[in-house]
mmCIF file of C-alpha atoms and ligand atoms in Angstrom:
data_model
loop_
_atom_site.group_PDB
_atom_site.id
_atom_site.type_symbol
_atom_site.label_atom_id
_atom_site.label_comp_id
_atom_site.label_asym_id
_atom_site.label_seq_id
_atom_site.Cartn_x
_atom_site.Cartn_y
_atom_site.Cartn_z
ATOM 1 C CA UNK D 1 0.000 0.000 0.000
ATOM 2 C CA UNK D 2 1.114 3.554 -0.575
ATOM 3 C CA UNK D 3 1.402 6.008 2.295
ATOM 4 C CA UNK D 4 1.219 9.792 1.946
ATOM 5 C CA UNK D 5 2.701 11.946 4.687
ATOM 6 C CA UNK D 6 0.622 15.021 5.504
ATOM 7 C CA UNK D 7 3.140 17.265 7.218
ATOM 8 C CA UNK D 8 1.633 20.161 9.161
ATOM 9 C CA UNK D 9 4.026 23.121 8.898
ATOM 10 C CA UNK D 10 1.546 25.972 9.315
ATOM 11 C CA UNK D 11 1.748 26.516 13.069
ATOM 12 C CA UNK D 12 2.195 30.112 14.190
ATOM 13 C CA UNK D 13 4.558 29.337 17.098
ATOM 14 C CA UNK D 14 2.540 31.595 19.391
ATOM 15 C CA UNK D 15 3.693 29.903 22.576
ATOM 16 C CA UNK D 16 7.353 29.708 21.540
ATOM 17 C CA UNK D 17 7.656 33.414 20.735
ATOM 18 C CA UNK D 18 9.832 32.664 17.718
ATOM 19 C CA UNK D 19 9.603 30.624 14.566
ATOM 20 C CA UNK D 20 10.276 27.092 15.852
ATOM 21 C CA UNK D 21 9.532 25.339 12.557
ATOM 22 C CA UNK D 22 11.833 27.468 10.421
ATOM 23 C CA UNK D 23 14.790 28.067 12.735
ATOM 24 C CA UNK D 24 17.511 25.463 12.177
ATOM 25 C CA UNK D 25 18.511 23.289 15.139
ATOM 26 C CA UNK D 26 22.038 21.976 14.546
ATOM 27 C CA UNK D 27 21.737 22.861 10.865
ATOM 28 C CA UNK D 28 18.295 21.412 10.095
ATOM 29 C CA UNK D 29 14.815 22.847 10.593
ATOM 30 C CA UNK D 30 12.073 20.913 12.375
ATOM 31 C CA UNK D 31 10.299 20.673 9.008
ATOM 32 C CA UNK D 32 13.295 18.976 7.400
ATOM 33 C CA UNK D 33 13.793 16.596 10.331
ATOM 34 C CA UNK D 34 10.122 15.599 10.280
ATOM 35 C CA UNK D 35 10.212 15.124 6.504
ATOM 36 C CA UNK D 36 13.255 12.858 6.810
ATOM 37 C CA UNK D 37 11.554 10.734 9.480
ATOM 38 C CA UNK D 38 8.338 10.374 7.456
ATOM 39 C CA UNK D 39 10.245 9.268 4.361
ATOM 40 C CA UNK D 40 12.516 6.937 6.345
ATOM 41 C CA UNK D 41 9.403 5.467 8.017
ATOM 42 C CA UNK D 42 7.802 4.562 4.697
ATOM 43 C CA UNK D 43 5.919 7.559 3.248
ATOM 44 C CA UNK D 44 6.253 7.432 -0.515
ATOM 45 C CA UNK D 45 4.692 10.846 -1.151
ATOM 46 C CA UNK D 46 4.211 14.014 0.882
ATOM 47 C CA UNK D 47 1.856 16.950 1.247
ATOM 48 C CA UNK D 48 3.365 19.958 3.003
ATOM 49 C CA UNK D 49 0.739 22.131 4.647
ATOM 50 C CA UNK D 50 2.426 25.524 4.902
ATOM 51 C CA UNK D 51 1.883 29.005 6.298
ATOM 52 C CA UNK D 52 4.064 31.975 7.181
ATOM 53 C CA UNK D 53 7.763 31.327 6.693
ATOM 54 C CA UNK D 54 7.378 27.596 6.197
ATOM 55 C CA UNK D 55 6.464 28.086 2.539
ATOM 56 C CA UNK D 56 9.975 29.405 1.905
ATOM 57 C CA UNK D 57 11.572 26.689 4.028
ATOM 58 C CA UNK D 58 9.781 23.948 2.085
ATOM 59 C CA UNK D 59 10.733 25.583 -1.220
ATOM 60 C CA UNK D 60 14.407 25.227 -0.278
ATOM 61 C CA UNK D 61 14.137 21.554 0.723
ATOM 62 C CA UNK D 62 15.345 18.776 -1.449
ATOM 63 C CA UNK D 63 12.424 16.389 -1.151
ATOM 64 C CA UNK D 64 13.245 12.762 -1.986
ATOM 65 C CA UNK D 65 9.661 11.694 -2.892
ATOM 66 C CA UNK D 66 6.824 13.189 -5.034
ATOM 67 C CA UNK D 67 5.167 16.027 -3.119
ATOM 68 C CA UNK D 68 2.666 18.861 -3.202
ATOM 69 C CA UNK D 69 2.409 22.035 -1.158
ATOM 70 C CA UNK D 70 -0.905 23.437 0.100
ATOM 71 C CA UNK D 71 -1.796 26.327 2.381
ATOM 72 C CA UNK D 72 -2.837 25.804 5.968
ATOM 73 C CA UNK D 73 -6.044 27.116 7.448
ATOM 74 C CA UNK D 74 -7.112 29.081 10.478
ATOM 75 C CA UNK D 75 -7.190 26.064 12.818
ATOM 76 C CA UNK D 76 -5.300 22.774 12.791
ATOM 77 C CA UNK D 77 -8.501 21.056 11.625
ATOM 78 C CA UNK D 78 -8.632 23.330 8.565
ATOM 79 C CA UNK D 79 -4.975 22.648 7.806
ATOM 80 C CA UNK D 80 -5.427 18.881 7.972
ATOM 81 C CA UNK D 81 -8.523 19.077 5.801
ATOM 82 C CA UNK D 82 -6.567 21.021 3.161
ATOM 83 C CA UNK D 83 -3.728 18.512 3.390
ATOM 84 C CA UNK D 84 -6.001 15.501 3.051
ATOM 85 C CA UNK D 85 -7.681 16.966 -0.034
ATOM 86 C CA UNK D 86 -4.270 17.072 -1.731
ATOM 87 C CA UNK D 87 -3.149 13.634 -0.486
ATOM 88 C CA UNK D 88 -3.111 10.534 -2.662
ATOM 89 C CA UNK D 89 -2.568 6.839 -2.056
ATOM 90 C CA UNK D 90 -4.101 4.374 0.390
ATOM 91 C CA UNK D 91 -2.936 5.747 3.712
ATOM 92 C CA UNK D 92 -2.529 9.245 5.187
ATOM 93 C CA UNK D 93 0.198 9.791 7.789
ATOM 94 C CA UNK D 94 -0.732 13.058 9.522
ATOM 95 C CA UNK D 95 2.184 14.542 11.413
ATOM 96 C CA UNK D 96 2.932 17.797 13.259
ATOM 97 C CA UNK D 97 6.269 19.145 11.990
ATOM 98 C CA UNK D 98 6.932 20.410 15.533
ATOM 99 C CA UNK D 99 7.383 16.753 16.572
ATOM 100 C CA UNK D 100 10.610 16.632 14.659
ATOM 101 C CA UNK D 101 12.310 13.894 16.681
ATOM 102 C CA UNK D 102 9.748 11.256 15.783
ATOM 103 C CA UNK D 103 11.403 7.912 15.149
ATOM 104 C CA UNK D 104 11.043 6.392 11.697
ATOM 105 C CA UNK D 105 10.110 3.165 13.520
ATOM 106 C CA UNK D 106 7.055 4.926 15.010
ATOM 107 C CA UNK D 107 6.012 6.140 11.544
ATOM 108 C CA UNK D 108 6.463 2.629 10.185
ATOM 109 C CA UNK D 109 4.460 1.052 13.032
ATOM 110 C CA UNK D 110 1.602 3.522 12.473
ATOM 111 C CA UNK D 111 1.493 2.724 8.744
ATOM 112 C CA UNK D 112 1.478 -1.018 9.414
ATOM 113 C CA UNK D 113 -1.348 -0.615 11.942
ATOM 114 C CA UNK D 114 -3.366 1.465 9.454
ATOM 115 C CA UNK D 115 -2.906 -1.244 6.818
ATOM 116 C CA UNK D 116 -4.132 -3.854 9.249
ATOM 117 C CA UNK D 117 -6.717 -2.056 11.401
ATOM 118 C CA UNK D 118 -7.552 1.092 9.428
ATOM 119 C CA UNK D 119 -5.737 3.340 11.897
ATOM 120 C CA UNK D 120 -2.456 3.634 13.788
ATOM 121 C CA UNK D 121 -2.106 6.558 16.152
ATOM 122 C CA UNK D 122 1.043 7.270 18.195
ATOM 123 C CA UNK D 123 0.241 7.613 21.887
ATOM 124 C CA UNK D 124 1.910 7.181 25.258
ATOM 125 C CA UNK D 125 0.441 5.672 28.392
ATOM 126 C CA UNK D 126 0.148 8.083 31.312
ATOM 127 C CA UNK D 127 2.505 7.251 34.168
ATOM 128 C CA UNK D 128 1.706 10.126 36.516
ATOM 129 C CA UNK D 129 -1.400 10.165 38.657
ATOM 130 C CA UNK D 130 -3.993 12.410 37.001
ATOM 131 C CA UNK D 131 -6.684 14.157 38.991
ATOM 132 C CA UNK D 132 -9.672 16.288 38.138
ATOM 133 C CA UNK D 133 -10.105 19.166 40.562
ATOM 134 C CA UNK D 134 -13.697 20.052 41.211
ATOM 135 C CA UNK D 135 -15.203 22.589 43.559
ATOM 136 C CA UNK D 136 -13.493 21.327 46.698
ATOM 137 C CA UNK D 137 -13.339 17.784 45.341
ATOM 138 C CA UNK D 138 -10.640 15.641 43.781
ATOM 139 C CA UNK D 139 -11.352 12.818 41.394
ATOM 140 C CA UNK D 140 -8.440 10.488 40.651
ATOM 141 C CA UNK D 141 -8.767 9.271 37.084
ATOM 142 C CA UNK D 142 -8.068 5.679 36.093
ATOM 143 C CA UNK D 143 -4.590 5.922 34.596
ATOM 144 C CA UNK D 144 -4.927 2.679 32.672
ATOM 145 C CA UNK D 145 -7.526 4.288 30.402
ATOM 146 C CA UNK D 146 -5.566 7.505 29.785
ATOM 147 C CA UNK D 147 -3.177 8.213 26.922
ATOM 148 C CA UNK D 148 -1.131 11.187 25.743
ATOM 149 C CA UNK D 149 -1.801 11.581 22.044
ATOM 150 C CA UNK D 150 1.095 12.272 19.706
ATOM 151 C CA UNK D 151 1.521 12.182 15.938
ATOM 152 C CA UNK D 152 1.837 10.503 13.468
ATOM 153 C CA UNK D 153 -1.875 9.785 13.372
ATOM 154 C CA UNK D 154 -2.245 7.419 10.467
ATOM 155 C CA UNK D 155 -5.437 6.248 8.794
ATOM 156 C CA UNK D 156 -6.876 4.786 5.628
ATOM 157 C CA UNK D 157 -7.100 7.908 3.490
ATOM 158 C CA UNK D 158 -10.760 7.479 2.481
ATOM 159 C CA UNK D 159 -11.807 6.995 6.123
ATOM 160 C CA UNK D 160 -10.025 10.012 7.588
ATOM 161 C CA UNK D 161 -11.189 12.126 4.660
ATOM 162 C CA UNK D 162 -14.780 11.088 5.375
ATOM 163 C CA UNK D 163 -14.302 11.911 9.062
ATOM 164 C CA UNK D 164 -13.047 15.394 8.178
ATOM 165 C CA UNK D 165 -15.751 15.966 5.560
ATOM 166 C CA UNK D 166 -18.363 15.318 8.248
ATOM 167 C CA UNK D 167 -17.202 18.581 9.811
ATOM 168 C CA UNK D 168 -16.423 19.475 13.368
ATOM 169 C CA UNK D 169 -13.224 20.490 14.978
ATOM 170 C CA UNK D 170 -10.725 18.759 17.283
ATOM 171 C CA UNK D 171 -7.155 19.174 18.474
ATOM 172 C CA UNK D 172 -6.215 15.845 16.933
ATOM 173 C CA UNK D 173 -7.299 13.567 14.108
ATOM 174 C CA UNK D 174 -8.071 10.512 16.222
ATOM 175 C CA UNK D 175 -10.943 12.404 17.888
ATOM 176 C CA UNK D 176 -12.639 13.152 14.562
ATOM 177 C CA UNK D 177 -11.955 9.617 13.316
ATOM 178 C CA UNK D 178 -13.484 8.114 16.465
ATOM 179 C CA UNK D 179 -16.737 10.049 15.999
ATOM 180 C CA UNK D 180 -17.341 8.111 12.786
ATOM 181 C CA UNK D 181 -15.415 4.865 13.122
ATOM 182 C CA UNK D 182 -14.929 4.272 16.848
ATOM 183 C CA UNK D 183 -11.706 4.060 18.795
ATOM 184 C CA UNK D 184 -8.534 4.119 16.689
ATOM 185 C CA UNK D 185 -5.751 1.582 17.036
ATOM 186 C CA UNK D 186 -2.915 2.987 19.135
ATOM 187 C CA UNK D 187 0.792 2.431 18.550
ATOM 188 C CA UNK D 188 3.454 3.237 21.104
ATOM 189 C CA UNK D 189 5.000 6.702 20.678
ATOM 190 C CA UNK D 190 8.115 7.814 22.511
ATOM 191 C CA UNK D 191 9.142 10.512 24.972
ATOM 192 C CA UNK D 192 11.526 12.063 22.459
ATOM 193 C CA UNK D 193 8.624 12.463 20.012
ATOM 194 C CA UNK D 194 8.030 15.687 21.892
ATOM 195 C CA UNK D 195 6.205 18.632 20.368
ATOM 196 C CA UNK D 196 8.431 21.697 20.386
ATOM 197 C CA UNK D 197 6.070 24.158 22.003
ATOM 198 C CA UNK D 198 7.797 26.132 24.749
ATOM 199 C CA UNK D 199 11.242 27.670 25.190
ATOM 200 C CA UNK D 200 11.982 24.744 27.495
ATOM 201 C CA UNK D 201 11.249 22.306 24.656
ATOM 202 C CA UNK D 202 13.596 24.281 22.428
ATOM 203 C CA UNK D 203 16.387 24.135 25.022
ATOM 204 C CA UNK D 204 15.804 20.378 25.308
ATOM 205 C CA UNK D 205 16.121 20.029 21.523
ATOM 206 C CA UNK D 206 19.366 22.018 21.434
ATOM 207 C CA UNK D 207 20.836 19.895 24.198
ATOM 208 C CA UNK D 208 19.730 16.692 22.502
ATOM 209 C CA UNK D 209 21.592 17.645 19.329
ATOM 210 C CA UNK D 210 24.657 19.164 20.981
ATOM 211 C CA UNK D 211 27.854 17.467 19.892
ATOM 212 C CA UNK D 212 29.544 15.364 22.602
ATOM 213 C CA UNK D 213 32.206 17.064 24.730
ATOM 214 C CA UNK D 214 35.784 17.022 23.531
ATOM 215 C CA UNK D 215 38.775 16.393 25.752
ATOM 216 C CA UNK D 216 42.337 17.648 25.839
ATOM 217 C CA UNK D 217 45.462 16.563 27.666
ATOM 218 C CA UNK D 218 48.380 18.734 28.774
ATOM 219 C CA UNK D 219 51.791 18.191 30.353
ATOM 220 C CA UNK D 220 54.531 20.600 31.407
ATOM 221 C CA UNK D 221 57.786 20.656 33.385
ATOM 222 C CA UNK D 222 59.805 23.592 34.681
ATOM 223 C CA UNK D 223 63.161 23.630 36.441
ATOM 224 C CA UNK D 224 63.242 24.638 40.139
ATOM 225 C CA UNK D 225 65.839 27.367 40.751
ATOM 226 C CA UNK D 226 66.767 29.812 43.466
ATOM 227 C CA UNK D 227 65.819 33.466 43.269
ATOM 228 C CA UNK D 228 62.358 32.957 41.722
ATOM 229 C CA UNK D 229 58.891 33.039 43.234
ATOM 230 C CA UNK D 230 56.879 29.820 43.066
ATOM 231 C CA UNK D 231 53.475 30.058 41.366
ATOM 232 C CA UNK D 232 51.261 27.013 41.040
ATOM 233 C CA UNK D 233 47.713 27.267 39.703
ATOM 234 C CA UNK D 234 47.877 31.045 39.944
ATOM 235 C CA UNK D 235 48.673 30.981 43.662
ATOM 236 C CA UNK D 236 51.995 32.195 45.070
ATOM 237 C CA UNK D 237 53.341 29.490 47.358
ATOM 238 C CA UNK D 238 56.011 30.265 49.986
ATOM 239 C CA UNK D 239 59.105 28.192 49.123
ATOM 240 C CA UNK D 240 62.862 28.695 48.914
ATOM 241 C CA UNK D 241 62.874 28.163 45.168
ATOM 242 C CA UNK D 242 60.759 29.021 42.178
ATOM 243 C CA UNK D 243 60.223 27.754 38.654
ATOM 244 C CA UNK D 244 62.397 28.986 35.824
ATOM 245 C CA UNK D 245 60.721 30.244 32.680
ATOM 246 C CA UNK D 246 59.970 33.140 30.355
ATOM 247 C CA UNK D 247 56.656 33.846 32.076
ATOM 248 C CA UNK D 248 56.027 33.155 35.771
ATOM 249 C CA UNK D 249 56.558 29.473 34.784
ATOM 250 C CA UNK D 250 53.316 28.326 36.449
ATOM 251 C CA UNK D 251 53.644 24.719 35.363
ATOM 252 C CA UNK D 252 50.108 23.773 36.457
ATOM 253 C CA UNK D 253 48.404 26.539 34.492
ATOM 254 C CA UNK D 254 50.607 25.728 31.507
ATOM 255 C CA UNK D 255 49.480 22.093 31.554
ATOM 256 C CA UNK D 256 45.845 23.199 31.830
ATOM 257 C CA UNK D 257 46.229 25.691 28.967
ATOM 258 C CA UNK D 258 47.779 23.029 26.763
ATOM 259 C CA UNK D 259 44.919 20.693 27.613
ATOM 260 C CA UNK D 260 42.357 23.357 26.650
ATOM 261 C CA UNK D 261 44.175 24.113 23.402
ATOM 262 C CA UNK D 262 44.301 20.380 22.725
ATOM 263 C CA UNK D 263 40.542 20.064 23.200
ATOM 264 C CA UNK D 264 40.057 22.939 20.730
ATOM 265 C CA UNK D 265 42.734 21.593 18.358
ATOM 266 C CA UNK D 266 44.555 24.927 18.427
ATOM 267 C CA UNK D 267 48.123 23.739 18.932
ATOM 268 C CA UNK D 268 49.949 24.536 22.176
ATOM 269 C CA UNK D 269 50.867 27.521 24.319
ATOM 270 C CA UNK D 270 54.331 27.700 22.743
ATOM 271 C CA UNK D 271 52.605 28.492 19.459
ATOM 272 C CA UNK D 272 50.137 30.942 21.010
ATOM 273 C CA UNK D 273 52.510 32.755 23.379
ATOM 274 C CA UNK D 274 56.066 32.284 21.991
ATOM 275 C CA UNK D 275 58.796 32.661 24.649
ATOM 276 C CA UNK D 276 60.697 34.837 22.166
ATOM 277 C CA UNK D 277 57.958 37.475 22.443
ATOM 278 C CA UNK D 278 58.953 40.163 24.992
ATOM 279 C CA UNK D 279 55.300 40.957 25.848
ATOM 280 C CA UNK D 280 55.108 37.620 27.693
ATOM 281 C CA UNK D 281 58.298 38.107 29.748
ATOM 282 C CA UNK D 282 57.462 37.611 33.420
ATOM 283 C CA UNK D 283 53.746 37.667 32.656
ATOM 284 C CA UNK D 284 51.321 36.029 35.083
ATOM 285 C CA UNK D 285 50.125 32.764 33.603
ATOM 286 C CA UNK D 286 46.662 33.678 34.890
ATOM 287 C CA UNK D 287 46.515 36.370 32.203
ATOM 288 C CA UNK D 288 47.422 33.754 29.613
ATOM 289 C CA UNK D 289 44.835 31.309 30.989
ATOM 290 C CA UNK D 290 42.132 33.942 30.656
ATOM 291 C CA UNK D 291 43.214 34.562 27.048
ATOM 292 C CA UNK D 292 42.976 30.832 26.322
ATOM 293 C CA UNK D 293 39.552 30.754 27.961
ATOM 294 C CA UNK D 294 38.411 33.524 25.622
ATOM 295 C CA UNK D 295 39.093 31.138 22.739
ATOM 296 C CA UNK D 296 36.752 28.635 24.374
ATOM 297 C CA UNK D 297 34.029 31.252 24.756
ATOM 298 C CA UNK D 298 34.500 32.533 21.201
ATOM 299 C CA UNK D 299 33.533 29.075 19.969
ATOM 300 C CA UNK D 300 30.398 29.207 22.118
ATOM 301 C CA UNK D 301 31.818 26.424 24.211
ATOM 302 C CA UNK D 302 32.236 26.033 27.946
ATOM 303 C CA UNK D 303 34.733 24.145 30.076
ATOM 304 C CA UNK D 304 32.847 21.387 31.835
ATOM 305 C CA UNK D 305 35.659 19.822 33.873
ATOM 306 C CA UNK D 306 39.352 20.219 34.696
ATOM 307 C CA UNK D 307 41.429 17.578 36.424
ATOM 308 C CA UNK D 308 45.120 18.112 37.115
ATOM 309 C CA UNK D 309 47.992 16.500 38.976
ATOM 310 C CA UNK D 310 51.069 18.366 40.176
ATOM 311 C CA UNK D 311 54.144 16.161 40.490
ATOM 312 C CA UNK D 312 56.535 17.524 43.079
ATOM 313 C CA UNK D 313 58.463 16.374 46.126
ATOM 314 C CA UNK D 314 58.317 19.683 47.977
ATOM 315 C CA UNK D 315 56.621 21.923 49.006
ATOM 316 C CA UNK D 316 53.534 20.099 50.295
ATOM 317 C CA UNK D 317 50.563 21.381 48.297
ATOM 318 C CA UNK D 318 47.657 20.043 50.349
ATOM 319 C CA UNK D 319 47.113 23.369 52.216
ATOM 320 C CA UNK D 320 46.821 25.235 48.889
ATOM 321 C CA UNK D 321 44.702 22.861 46.857
ATOM 322 C CA UNK D 322 41.372 24.569 47.559
ATOM 323 C CA UNK D 323 42.716 28.047 46.849
ATOM 324 C CA UNK D 324 44.328 26.797 43.637
ATOM 325 C CA UNK D 325 41.074 25.177 42.446
ATOM 326 C CA UNK D 326 39.132 28.345 43.243
ATOM 327 C CA UNK D 327 41.650 30.548 41.430
ATOM 328 C CA UNK D 328 41.557 28.380 38.317
ATOM 329 C CA UNK D 329 37.747 28.207 38.416
ATOM 330 C CA UNK D 330 37.522 31.993 38.701
ATOM 331 C CA UNK D 331 39.775 32.528 35.681
ATOM 332 C CA UNK D 332 37.787 30.017 33.646
ATOM 333 C CA UNK D 333 34.420 31.364 34.797
ATOM 334 C CA UNK D 334 33.277 27.944 36.029
ATOM 335 C CA UNK D 335 32.290 26.458 39.374
ATOM 336 C CA UNK D 336 35.113 25.320 41.708
ATOM 337 C CA UNK D 337 33.256 21.993 41.785
ATOM 338 C CA UNK D 338 34.352 21.500 38.181
ATOM 339 C CA UNK D 339 38.050 21.878 38.996
ATOM 340 C CA UNK D 340 40.044 19.065 40.571
ATOM 341 C CA UNK D 341 43.650 19.605 41.657
ATOM 342 C CA UNK D 342 45.737 16.751 42.988
ATOM 343 C CA UNK D 343 49.379 16.433 43.976
ATOM 344 C CA UNK D 344 51.757 13.522 44.101
ATOM 345 C CA UNK D 345 55.418 12.903 44.879
ATOM 346 C CA UNK D 346 57.558 10.430 42.996
ATOM 347 C CA UNK D 347 58.982 9.004 46.222
ATOM 348 C CA UNK D 348 62.358 10.588 45.733
ATOM 349 C CA UNK D 349 62.790 9.203 42.238
ATOM 350 C CA UNK D 350 63.131 11.093 38.966
ATOM 351 C CA UNK D 351 63.994 14.757 38.623
ATOM 352 C CA UNK D 352 60.776 15.802 40.402
ATOM 353 C CA UNK D 353 61.693 13.541 43.332
ATOM 354 C CA UNK D 354 65.180 15.017 43.518
ATOM 355 C CA UNK D 355 63.709 18.527 43.686
ATOM 356 C CA UNK D 356 65.150 19.577 40.324
ATOM 357 C CA UNK D 357 61.827 20.396 38.765
ATOM 358 C CA UNK D 358 58.047 20.411 39.135
ATOM 359 C CA UNK D 359 55.765 18.837 36.524
ATOM 360 C CA UNK D 360 52.021 18.912 35.959
ATOM 361 C CA UNK D 361 49.478 16.947 33.994
ATOM 362 C CA UNK D 362 45.957 18.076 33.138
ATOM 363 C CA UNK D 363 42.915 16.847 31.326
ATOM 364 C CA UNK D 364 39.937 19.033 30.443
ATOM 365 C CA UNK D 365 36.499 18.538 28.932
ATOM 366 C CA UNK D 366 34.958 21.225 26.765
ATOM 367 C CA UNK D 367 31.364 21.196 25.535
ATOM 368 C CA UNK D 368 29.070 23.330 23.453
ATOM 369 C CA UNK D 369 26.801 25.670 25.373
HETATM 370 MG MG1 LIG X 401 55.618 25.826 30.534
#
């Protein structure tokens, strides 16, 4: 049997406050995502029901199946009626474009149910307790008889057309169908088949499509010498020696900066702040860290976690760990809870153990906002 997707793209986005159907999310509009799911789920033709900006959006789509475009009406019922009049084939798959994360498997299941039973409507059982508040009374409804209706709502085309031609109005197609043909067959929808209605839904969609975090690793060593102040993690630590370097030689911040640059694939701090450049002579590494953090922000990304280990025999760093974590967090504009600073000795072995140098390792995670 042939199935025609009737894609409702005429919504005015009143509750969202902006054009949810025509604003790309991670490069694709809700209309395009819904179209892809309908085709992947088995629709072999499409009717786009458009209004407002969606006419232009649909005109720019590359549609992989035969399709027509019709105008929406005042109410959803009018839009569906217009769409059904332009539909062809055996089965109509009516879908709200705002449910753009519908699974192709749900579309397919609804088509198969319509072939078999005349209808296949995506719905979810209600898991919360639902009550009806009266005037001082509470009625607890029987959850087992309650469903949250989604789309696709799929029917034999001639039946759903007849149901719409009989007139009346409803917020979904199953209600009109039921008036003429009785209860529709339900298929299981999914939580991610969520209708993008509020700003909260939009934020959920952005998060769902956000790329996974990236990670970077950093390592640095500086020689311990007399006559220099010791800075670790931006904190001056009383000690008889300090680290030798062009800047303040804060080995911990250097490892963290290299880790950040690694996560962004921007090379290393030697490339960014060459030690031949006089403007960086004696500079506080905190200034450099803030510059590196600006690169993170410029990419609309945020540091989600920093973990670092300082390798040194002396001085003991335990009393400074909290202050170091807080200083780093402040420079990165993140919570101190997202910064972990650890210290270890090498039990007298290696150059760190002999007090010749201090080293640091860091790993960071960076994610899109
Ligand atoms: Mg260094």
